[in-house]
Short mmCIF file of N, CA and C in Angstrom, two decimals:
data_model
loop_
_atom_site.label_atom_id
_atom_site.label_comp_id
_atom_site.label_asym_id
_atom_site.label_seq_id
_atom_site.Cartn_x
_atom_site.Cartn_y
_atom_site.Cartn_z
N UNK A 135 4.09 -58.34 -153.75
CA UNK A 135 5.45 -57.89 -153.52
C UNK A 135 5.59 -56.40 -153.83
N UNK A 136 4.54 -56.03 -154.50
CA UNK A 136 4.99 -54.44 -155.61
C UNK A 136 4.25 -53.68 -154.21
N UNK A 137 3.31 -54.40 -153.99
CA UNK A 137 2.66 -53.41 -152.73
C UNK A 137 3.56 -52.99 -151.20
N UNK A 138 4.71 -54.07 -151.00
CA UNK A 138 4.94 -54.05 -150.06
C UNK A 138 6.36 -53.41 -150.05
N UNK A 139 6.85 -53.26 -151.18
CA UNK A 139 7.72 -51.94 -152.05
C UNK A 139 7.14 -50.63 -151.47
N UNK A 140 6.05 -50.63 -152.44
CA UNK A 140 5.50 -49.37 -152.08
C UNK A 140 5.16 -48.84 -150.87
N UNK A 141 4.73 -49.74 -149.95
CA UNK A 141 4.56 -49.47 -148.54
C UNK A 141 5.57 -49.25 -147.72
N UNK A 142 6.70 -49.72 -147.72
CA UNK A 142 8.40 -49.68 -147.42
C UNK A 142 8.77 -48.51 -147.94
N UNK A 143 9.15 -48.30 -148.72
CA UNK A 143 9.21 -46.28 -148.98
C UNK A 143 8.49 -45.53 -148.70
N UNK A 144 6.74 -45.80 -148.27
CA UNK A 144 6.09 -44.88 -147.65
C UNK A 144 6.58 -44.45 -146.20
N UNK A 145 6.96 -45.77 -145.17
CA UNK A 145 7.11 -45.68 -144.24
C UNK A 145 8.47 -45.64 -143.73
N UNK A 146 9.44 -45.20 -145.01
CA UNK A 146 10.92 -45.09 -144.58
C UNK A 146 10.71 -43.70 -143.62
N UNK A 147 10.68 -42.85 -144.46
CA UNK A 147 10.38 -41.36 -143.62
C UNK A 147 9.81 -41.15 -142.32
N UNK A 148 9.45 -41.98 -142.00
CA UNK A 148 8.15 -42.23 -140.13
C UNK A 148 9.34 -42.68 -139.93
N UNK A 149 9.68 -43.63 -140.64
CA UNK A 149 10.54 -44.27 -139.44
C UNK A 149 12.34 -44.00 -138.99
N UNK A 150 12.48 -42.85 -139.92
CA UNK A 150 13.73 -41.89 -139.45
C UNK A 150 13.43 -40.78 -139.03
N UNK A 151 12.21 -40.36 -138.69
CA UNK A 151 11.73 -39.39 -137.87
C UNK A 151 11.69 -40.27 -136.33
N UNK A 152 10.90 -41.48 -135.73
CA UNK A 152 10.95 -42.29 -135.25
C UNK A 152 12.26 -42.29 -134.26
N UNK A 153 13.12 -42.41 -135.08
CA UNK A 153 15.01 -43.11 -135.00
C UNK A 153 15.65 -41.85 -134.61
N UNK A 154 14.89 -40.58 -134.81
CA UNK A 154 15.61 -39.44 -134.11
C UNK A 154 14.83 -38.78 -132.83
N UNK A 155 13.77 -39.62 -132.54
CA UNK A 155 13.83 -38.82 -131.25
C UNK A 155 14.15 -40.05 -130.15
N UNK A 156 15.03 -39.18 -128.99
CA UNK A 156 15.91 -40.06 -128.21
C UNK A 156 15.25 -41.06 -127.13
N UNK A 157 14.12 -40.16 -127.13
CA UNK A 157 12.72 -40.69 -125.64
C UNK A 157 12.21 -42.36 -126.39
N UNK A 158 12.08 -42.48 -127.46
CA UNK A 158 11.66 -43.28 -128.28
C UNK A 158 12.48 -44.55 -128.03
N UNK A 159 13.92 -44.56 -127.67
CA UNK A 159 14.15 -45.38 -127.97
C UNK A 159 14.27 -45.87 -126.54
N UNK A 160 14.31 -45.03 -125.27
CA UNK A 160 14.11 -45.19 -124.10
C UNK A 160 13.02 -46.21 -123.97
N UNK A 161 11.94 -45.74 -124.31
CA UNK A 161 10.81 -46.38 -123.74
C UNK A 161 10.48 -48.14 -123.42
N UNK A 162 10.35 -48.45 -122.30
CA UNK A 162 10.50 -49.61 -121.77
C UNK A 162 11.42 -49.93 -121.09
N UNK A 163 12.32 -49.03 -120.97
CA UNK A 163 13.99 -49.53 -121.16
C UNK A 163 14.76 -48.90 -119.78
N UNK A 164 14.42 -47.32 -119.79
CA UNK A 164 14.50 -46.48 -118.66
C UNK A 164 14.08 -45.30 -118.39
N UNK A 165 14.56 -44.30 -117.46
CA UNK A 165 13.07 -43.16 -116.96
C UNK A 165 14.07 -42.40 -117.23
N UNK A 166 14.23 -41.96 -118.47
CA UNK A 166 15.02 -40.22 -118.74
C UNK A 166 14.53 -39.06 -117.54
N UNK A 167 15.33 -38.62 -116.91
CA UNK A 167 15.65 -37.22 -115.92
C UNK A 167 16.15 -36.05 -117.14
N UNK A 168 15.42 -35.34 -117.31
CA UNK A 168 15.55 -34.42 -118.55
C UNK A 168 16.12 -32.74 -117.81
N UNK A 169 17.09 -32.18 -117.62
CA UNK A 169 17.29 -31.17 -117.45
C UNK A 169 17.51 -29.93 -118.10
N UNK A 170 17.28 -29.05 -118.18
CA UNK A 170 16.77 -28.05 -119.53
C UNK A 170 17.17 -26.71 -118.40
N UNK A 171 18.46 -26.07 -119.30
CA UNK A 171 18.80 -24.92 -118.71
C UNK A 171 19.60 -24.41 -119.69
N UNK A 172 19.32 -22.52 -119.50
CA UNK A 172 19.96 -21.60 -120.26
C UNK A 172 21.47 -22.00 -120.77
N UNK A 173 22.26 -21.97 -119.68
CA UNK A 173 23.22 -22.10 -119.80
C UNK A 173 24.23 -23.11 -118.63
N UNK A 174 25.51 -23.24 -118.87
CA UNK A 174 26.34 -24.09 -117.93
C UNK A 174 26.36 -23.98 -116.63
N UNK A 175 26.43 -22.86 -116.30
CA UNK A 175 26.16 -22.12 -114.75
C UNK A 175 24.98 -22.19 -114.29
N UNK A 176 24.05 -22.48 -115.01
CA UNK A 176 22.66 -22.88 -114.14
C UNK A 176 22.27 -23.28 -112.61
N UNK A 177 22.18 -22.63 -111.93
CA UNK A 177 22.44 -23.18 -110.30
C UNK A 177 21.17 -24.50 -110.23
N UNK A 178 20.13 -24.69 -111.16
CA UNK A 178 19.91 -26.11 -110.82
C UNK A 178 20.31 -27.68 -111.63
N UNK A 179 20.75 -26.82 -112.58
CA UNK A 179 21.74 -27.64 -113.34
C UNK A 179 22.64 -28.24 -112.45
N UNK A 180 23.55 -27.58 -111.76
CA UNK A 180 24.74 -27.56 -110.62
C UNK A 180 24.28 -28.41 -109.62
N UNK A 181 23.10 -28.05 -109.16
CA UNK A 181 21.98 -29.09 -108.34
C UNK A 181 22.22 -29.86 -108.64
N UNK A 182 21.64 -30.61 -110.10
CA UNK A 182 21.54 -31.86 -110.30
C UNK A 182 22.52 -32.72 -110.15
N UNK A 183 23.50 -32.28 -110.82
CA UNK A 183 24.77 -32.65 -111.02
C UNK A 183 25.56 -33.06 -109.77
N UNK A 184 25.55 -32.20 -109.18
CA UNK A 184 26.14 -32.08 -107.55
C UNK A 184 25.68 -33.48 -106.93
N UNK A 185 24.65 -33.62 -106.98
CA UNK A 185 23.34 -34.52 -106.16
C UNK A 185 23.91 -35.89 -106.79
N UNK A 186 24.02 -36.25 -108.27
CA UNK A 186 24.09 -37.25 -109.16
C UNK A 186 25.68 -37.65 -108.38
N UNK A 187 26.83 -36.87 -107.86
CA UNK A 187 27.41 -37.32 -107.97
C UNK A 187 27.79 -38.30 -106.21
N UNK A 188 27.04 -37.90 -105.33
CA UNK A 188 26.84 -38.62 -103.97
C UNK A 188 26.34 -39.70 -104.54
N UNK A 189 27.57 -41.29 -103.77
CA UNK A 189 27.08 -42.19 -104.01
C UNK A 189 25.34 -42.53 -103.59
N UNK A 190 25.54 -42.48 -103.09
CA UNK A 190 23.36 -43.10 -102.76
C UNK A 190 22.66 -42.51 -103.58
N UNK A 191 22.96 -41.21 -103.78
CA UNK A 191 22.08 -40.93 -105.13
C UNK A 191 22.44 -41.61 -106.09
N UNK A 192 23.54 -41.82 -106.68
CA UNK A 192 24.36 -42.21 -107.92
C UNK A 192 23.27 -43.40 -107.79
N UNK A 193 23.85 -44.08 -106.87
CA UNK A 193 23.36 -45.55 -106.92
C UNK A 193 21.53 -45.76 -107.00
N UNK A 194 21.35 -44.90 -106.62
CA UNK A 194 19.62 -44.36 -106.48
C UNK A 194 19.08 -44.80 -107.92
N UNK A 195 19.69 -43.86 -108.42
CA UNK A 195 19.65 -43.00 -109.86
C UNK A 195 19.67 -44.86 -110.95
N UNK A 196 20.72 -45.38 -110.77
CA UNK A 196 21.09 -46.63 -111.83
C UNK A 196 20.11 -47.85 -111.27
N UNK A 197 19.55 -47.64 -110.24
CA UNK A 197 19.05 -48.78 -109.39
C UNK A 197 17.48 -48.31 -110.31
N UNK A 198 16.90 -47.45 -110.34
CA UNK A 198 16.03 -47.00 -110.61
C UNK A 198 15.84 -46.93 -112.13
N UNK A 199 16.78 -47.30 -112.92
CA UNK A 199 16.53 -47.41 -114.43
C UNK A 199 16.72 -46.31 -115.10
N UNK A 200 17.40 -45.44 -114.85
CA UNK A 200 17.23 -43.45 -115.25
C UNK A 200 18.91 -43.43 -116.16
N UNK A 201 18.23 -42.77 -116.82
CA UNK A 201 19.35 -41.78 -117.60
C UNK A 201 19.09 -40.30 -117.25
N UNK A 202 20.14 -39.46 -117.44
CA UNK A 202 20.47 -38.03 -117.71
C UNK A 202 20.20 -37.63 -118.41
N UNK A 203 19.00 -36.87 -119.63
CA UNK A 203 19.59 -35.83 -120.18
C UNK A 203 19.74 -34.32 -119.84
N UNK A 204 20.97 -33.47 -120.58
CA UNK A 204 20.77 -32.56 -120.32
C UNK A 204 20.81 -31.49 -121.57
N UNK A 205 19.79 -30.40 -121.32
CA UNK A 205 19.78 -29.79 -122.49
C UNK A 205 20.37 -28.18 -122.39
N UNK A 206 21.79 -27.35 -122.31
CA UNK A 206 22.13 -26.76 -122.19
C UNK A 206 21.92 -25.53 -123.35
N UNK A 207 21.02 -24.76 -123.53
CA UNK A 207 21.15 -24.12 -124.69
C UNK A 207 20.24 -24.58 -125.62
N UNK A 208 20.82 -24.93 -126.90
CA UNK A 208 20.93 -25.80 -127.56
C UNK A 208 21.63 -27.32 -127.70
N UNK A 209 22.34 -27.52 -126.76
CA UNK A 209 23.50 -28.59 -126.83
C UNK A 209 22.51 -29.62 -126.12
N UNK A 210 21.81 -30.75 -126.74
CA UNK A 210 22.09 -32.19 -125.66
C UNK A 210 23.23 -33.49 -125.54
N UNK A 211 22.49 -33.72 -124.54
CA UNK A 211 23.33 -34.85 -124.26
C UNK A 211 22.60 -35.69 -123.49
N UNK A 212 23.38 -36.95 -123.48
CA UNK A 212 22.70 -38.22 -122.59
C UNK A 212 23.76 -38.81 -121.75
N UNK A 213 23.74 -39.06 -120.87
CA UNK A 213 24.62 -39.54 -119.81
C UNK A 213 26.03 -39.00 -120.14
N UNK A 214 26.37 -37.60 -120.88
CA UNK A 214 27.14 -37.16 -120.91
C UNK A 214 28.32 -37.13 -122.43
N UNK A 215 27.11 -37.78 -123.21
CA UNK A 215 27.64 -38.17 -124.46
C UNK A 215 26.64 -37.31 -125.72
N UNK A 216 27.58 -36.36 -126.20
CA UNK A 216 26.53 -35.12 -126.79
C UNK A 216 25.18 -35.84 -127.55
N UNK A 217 24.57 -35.51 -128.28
CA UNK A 217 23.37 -35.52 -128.91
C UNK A 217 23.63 -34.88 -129.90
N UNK A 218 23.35 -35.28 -131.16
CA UNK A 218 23.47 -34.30 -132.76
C UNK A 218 22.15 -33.38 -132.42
N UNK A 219 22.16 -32.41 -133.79
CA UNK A 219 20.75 -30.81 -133.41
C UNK A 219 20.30 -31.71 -133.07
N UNK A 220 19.68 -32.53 -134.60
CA UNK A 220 18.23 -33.35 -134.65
C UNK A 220 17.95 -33.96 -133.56
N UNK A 221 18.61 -34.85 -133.00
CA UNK A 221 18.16 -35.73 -131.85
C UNK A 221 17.62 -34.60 -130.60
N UNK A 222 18.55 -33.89 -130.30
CA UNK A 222 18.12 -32.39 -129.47
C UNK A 222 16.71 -31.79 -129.48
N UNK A 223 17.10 -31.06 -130.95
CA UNK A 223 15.76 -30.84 -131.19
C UNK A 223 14.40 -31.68 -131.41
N UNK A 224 14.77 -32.95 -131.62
CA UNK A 224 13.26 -34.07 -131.47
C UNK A 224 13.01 -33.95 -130.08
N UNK A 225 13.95 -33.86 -129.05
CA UNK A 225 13.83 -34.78 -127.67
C UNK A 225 13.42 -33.24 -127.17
N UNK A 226 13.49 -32.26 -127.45
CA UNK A 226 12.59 -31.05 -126.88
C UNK A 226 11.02 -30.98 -127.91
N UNK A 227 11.31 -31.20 -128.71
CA UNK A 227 9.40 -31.49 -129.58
C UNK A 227 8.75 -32.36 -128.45
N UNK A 228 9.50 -33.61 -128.39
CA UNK A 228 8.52 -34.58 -127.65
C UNK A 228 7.99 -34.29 -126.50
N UNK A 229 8.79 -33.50 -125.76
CA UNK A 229 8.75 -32.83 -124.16
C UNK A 229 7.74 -32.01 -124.03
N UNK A 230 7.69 -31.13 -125.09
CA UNK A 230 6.63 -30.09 -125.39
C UNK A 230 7.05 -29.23 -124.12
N UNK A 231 8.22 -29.09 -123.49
CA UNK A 231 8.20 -28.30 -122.60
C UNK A 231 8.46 -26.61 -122.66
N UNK A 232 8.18 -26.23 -123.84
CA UNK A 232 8.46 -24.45 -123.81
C UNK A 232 9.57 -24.10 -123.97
N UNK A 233 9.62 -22.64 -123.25
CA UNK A 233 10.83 -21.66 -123.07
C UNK A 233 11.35 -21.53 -121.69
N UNK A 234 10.87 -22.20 -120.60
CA UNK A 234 11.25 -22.23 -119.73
C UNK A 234 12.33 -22.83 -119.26
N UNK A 235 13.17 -21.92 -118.69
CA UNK A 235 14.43 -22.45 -118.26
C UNK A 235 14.60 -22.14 -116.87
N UNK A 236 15.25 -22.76 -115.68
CA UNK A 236 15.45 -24.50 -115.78
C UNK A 236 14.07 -24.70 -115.65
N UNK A 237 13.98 -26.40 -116.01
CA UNK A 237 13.25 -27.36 -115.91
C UNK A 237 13.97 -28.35 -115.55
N UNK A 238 13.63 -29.54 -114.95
CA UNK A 238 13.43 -31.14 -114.98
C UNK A 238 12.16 -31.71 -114.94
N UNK A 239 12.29 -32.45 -116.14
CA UNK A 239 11.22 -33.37 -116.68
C UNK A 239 11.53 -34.84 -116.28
N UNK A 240 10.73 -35.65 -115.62
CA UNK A 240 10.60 -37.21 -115.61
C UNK A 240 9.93 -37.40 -116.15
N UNK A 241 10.34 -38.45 -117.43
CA UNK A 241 9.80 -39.59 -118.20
C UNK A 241 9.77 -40.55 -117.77
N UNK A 242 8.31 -41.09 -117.63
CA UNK A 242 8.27 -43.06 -117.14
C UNK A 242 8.74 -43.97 -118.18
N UNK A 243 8.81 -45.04 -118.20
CA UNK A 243 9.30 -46.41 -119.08
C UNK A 243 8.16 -46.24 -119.98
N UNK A 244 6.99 -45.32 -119.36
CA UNK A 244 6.18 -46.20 -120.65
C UNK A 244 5.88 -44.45 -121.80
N UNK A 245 6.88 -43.82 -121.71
CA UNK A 245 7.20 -42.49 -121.94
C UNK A 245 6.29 -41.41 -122.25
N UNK A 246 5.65 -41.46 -120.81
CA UNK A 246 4.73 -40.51 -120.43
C UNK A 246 5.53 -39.67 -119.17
N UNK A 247 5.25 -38.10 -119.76
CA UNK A 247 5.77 -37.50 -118.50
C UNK A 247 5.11 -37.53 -117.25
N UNK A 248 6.19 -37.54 -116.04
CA UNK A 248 5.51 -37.55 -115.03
C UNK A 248 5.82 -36.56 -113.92
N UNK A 249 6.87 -35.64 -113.97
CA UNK A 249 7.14 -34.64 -113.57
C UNK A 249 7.16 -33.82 -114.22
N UNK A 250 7.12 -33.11 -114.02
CA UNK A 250 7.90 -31.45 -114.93
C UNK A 250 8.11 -30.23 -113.66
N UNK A 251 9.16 -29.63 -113.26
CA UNK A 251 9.38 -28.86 -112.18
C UNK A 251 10.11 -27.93 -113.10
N UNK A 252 10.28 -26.69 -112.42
CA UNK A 252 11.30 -25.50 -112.59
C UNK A 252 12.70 -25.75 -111.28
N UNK A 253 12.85 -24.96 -111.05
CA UNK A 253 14.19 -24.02 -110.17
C UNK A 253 14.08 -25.44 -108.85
N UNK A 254 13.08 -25.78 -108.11
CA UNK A 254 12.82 -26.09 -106.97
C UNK A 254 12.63 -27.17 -106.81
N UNK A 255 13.18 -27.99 -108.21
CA UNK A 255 13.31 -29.65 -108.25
C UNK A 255 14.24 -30.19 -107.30
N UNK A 256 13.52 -31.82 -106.50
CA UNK A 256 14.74 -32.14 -105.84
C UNK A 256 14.63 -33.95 -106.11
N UNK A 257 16.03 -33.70 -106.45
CA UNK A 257 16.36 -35.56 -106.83
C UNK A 257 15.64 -36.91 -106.00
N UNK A 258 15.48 -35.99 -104.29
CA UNK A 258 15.02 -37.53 -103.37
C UNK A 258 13.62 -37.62 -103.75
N UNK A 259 12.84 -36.43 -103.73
CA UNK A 259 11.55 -35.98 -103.91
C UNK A 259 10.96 -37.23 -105.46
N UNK A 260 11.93 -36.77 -106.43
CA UNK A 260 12.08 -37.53 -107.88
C UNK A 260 12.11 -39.01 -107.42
N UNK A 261 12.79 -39.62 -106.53
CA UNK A 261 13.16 -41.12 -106.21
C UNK A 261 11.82 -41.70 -105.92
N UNK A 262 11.15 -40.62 -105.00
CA UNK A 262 10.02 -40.80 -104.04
C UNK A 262 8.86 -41.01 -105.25
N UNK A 263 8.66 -40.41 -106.15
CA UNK A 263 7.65 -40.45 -107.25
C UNK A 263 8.31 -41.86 -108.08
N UNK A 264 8.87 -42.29 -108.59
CA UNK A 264 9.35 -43.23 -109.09
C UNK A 264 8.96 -44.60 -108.13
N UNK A 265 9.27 -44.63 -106.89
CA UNK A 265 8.79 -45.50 -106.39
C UNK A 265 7.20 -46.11 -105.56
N UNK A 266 6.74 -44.70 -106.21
CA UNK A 266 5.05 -44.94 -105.70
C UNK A 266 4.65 -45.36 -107.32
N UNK A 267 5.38 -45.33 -108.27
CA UNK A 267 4.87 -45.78 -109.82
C UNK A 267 4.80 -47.38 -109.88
N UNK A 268 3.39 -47.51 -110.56
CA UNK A 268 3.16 -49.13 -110.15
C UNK A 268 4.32 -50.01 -110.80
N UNK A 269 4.59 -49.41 -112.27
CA UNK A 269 5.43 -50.05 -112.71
C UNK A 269 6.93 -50.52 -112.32
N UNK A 270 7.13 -49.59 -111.03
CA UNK A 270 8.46 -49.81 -109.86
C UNK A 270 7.91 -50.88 -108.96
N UNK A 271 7.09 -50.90 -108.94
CA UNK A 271 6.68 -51.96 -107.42
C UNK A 271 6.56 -52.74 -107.99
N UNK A 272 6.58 -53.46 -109.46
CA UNK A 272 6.77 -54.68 -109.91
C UNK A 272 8.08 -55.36 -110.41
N UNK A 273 8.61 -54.25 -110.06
CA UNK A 273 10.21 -54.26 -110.89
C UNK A 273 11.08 -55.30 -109.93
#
């Protein structure tokens, strides 16, 4: 019992590091669309957004298992519901994606990236990779 004390406070700390990054808790579950731009005015930010909001995409997008994030700055969010720093800042550690701004990153279910684009990302292109993924053709 004394050991398994001790092992339980070792592994509290993993496991609220764990509990703050957001990809983590995705995994299995759905394919985070990660957008990463300077600021609000971002013209592919605007892209995305624009695109997300035509039904067939919309419907594309939920049919396909995907969430939003977006990382403005510093500010995230997930389907439009902010993100505290920490969670922010975990969910750009995990990405390992740099200083580059814009980006969109696709994460698979099994939360391995599978895109990463700049400026010249396009949502159908994104649909099109998602559905050559084996794990879609079993879905």
């Amino acid at each position: 019992m004394k050991r398994f004390a001790i092992l339980l406070l070792l592994a509290l700390p993993l496991l609220a590091q764990a509990s703050d990054d957001p990809l983590l808790a995705e995994r299995w579950k759905t394919r985070p669309l990660i957008v990463l731009a300077a600021s609000t005015d971002d013209p592919l930010l605007a892209q995305v957004q624009a695109a997300l909001q035509e039904p067939a995409n919309r419907e594309a997008f939920v049919e396909r298992d995907m969430v939003l994030y977006t990382v403005i700055g510093q500010q995230g969010q997930r389907n439009g519901q902010p993100l505290d720093a920490i969670a922010t800042k975990r969910l750009l550690l995990a990405l390992d994606a740099g200083n580059a701004r814009p980006q969109v990153i696709l994460v698979g279910k099994d939360g391995g990236k599978k895109i990463q684009q700049g400026a010249d990302a396009d949502l159908r292109a994104i649909f099109q990779t998602i559905d050559r993924m084996p794990m879609r053709q079993n879905e």
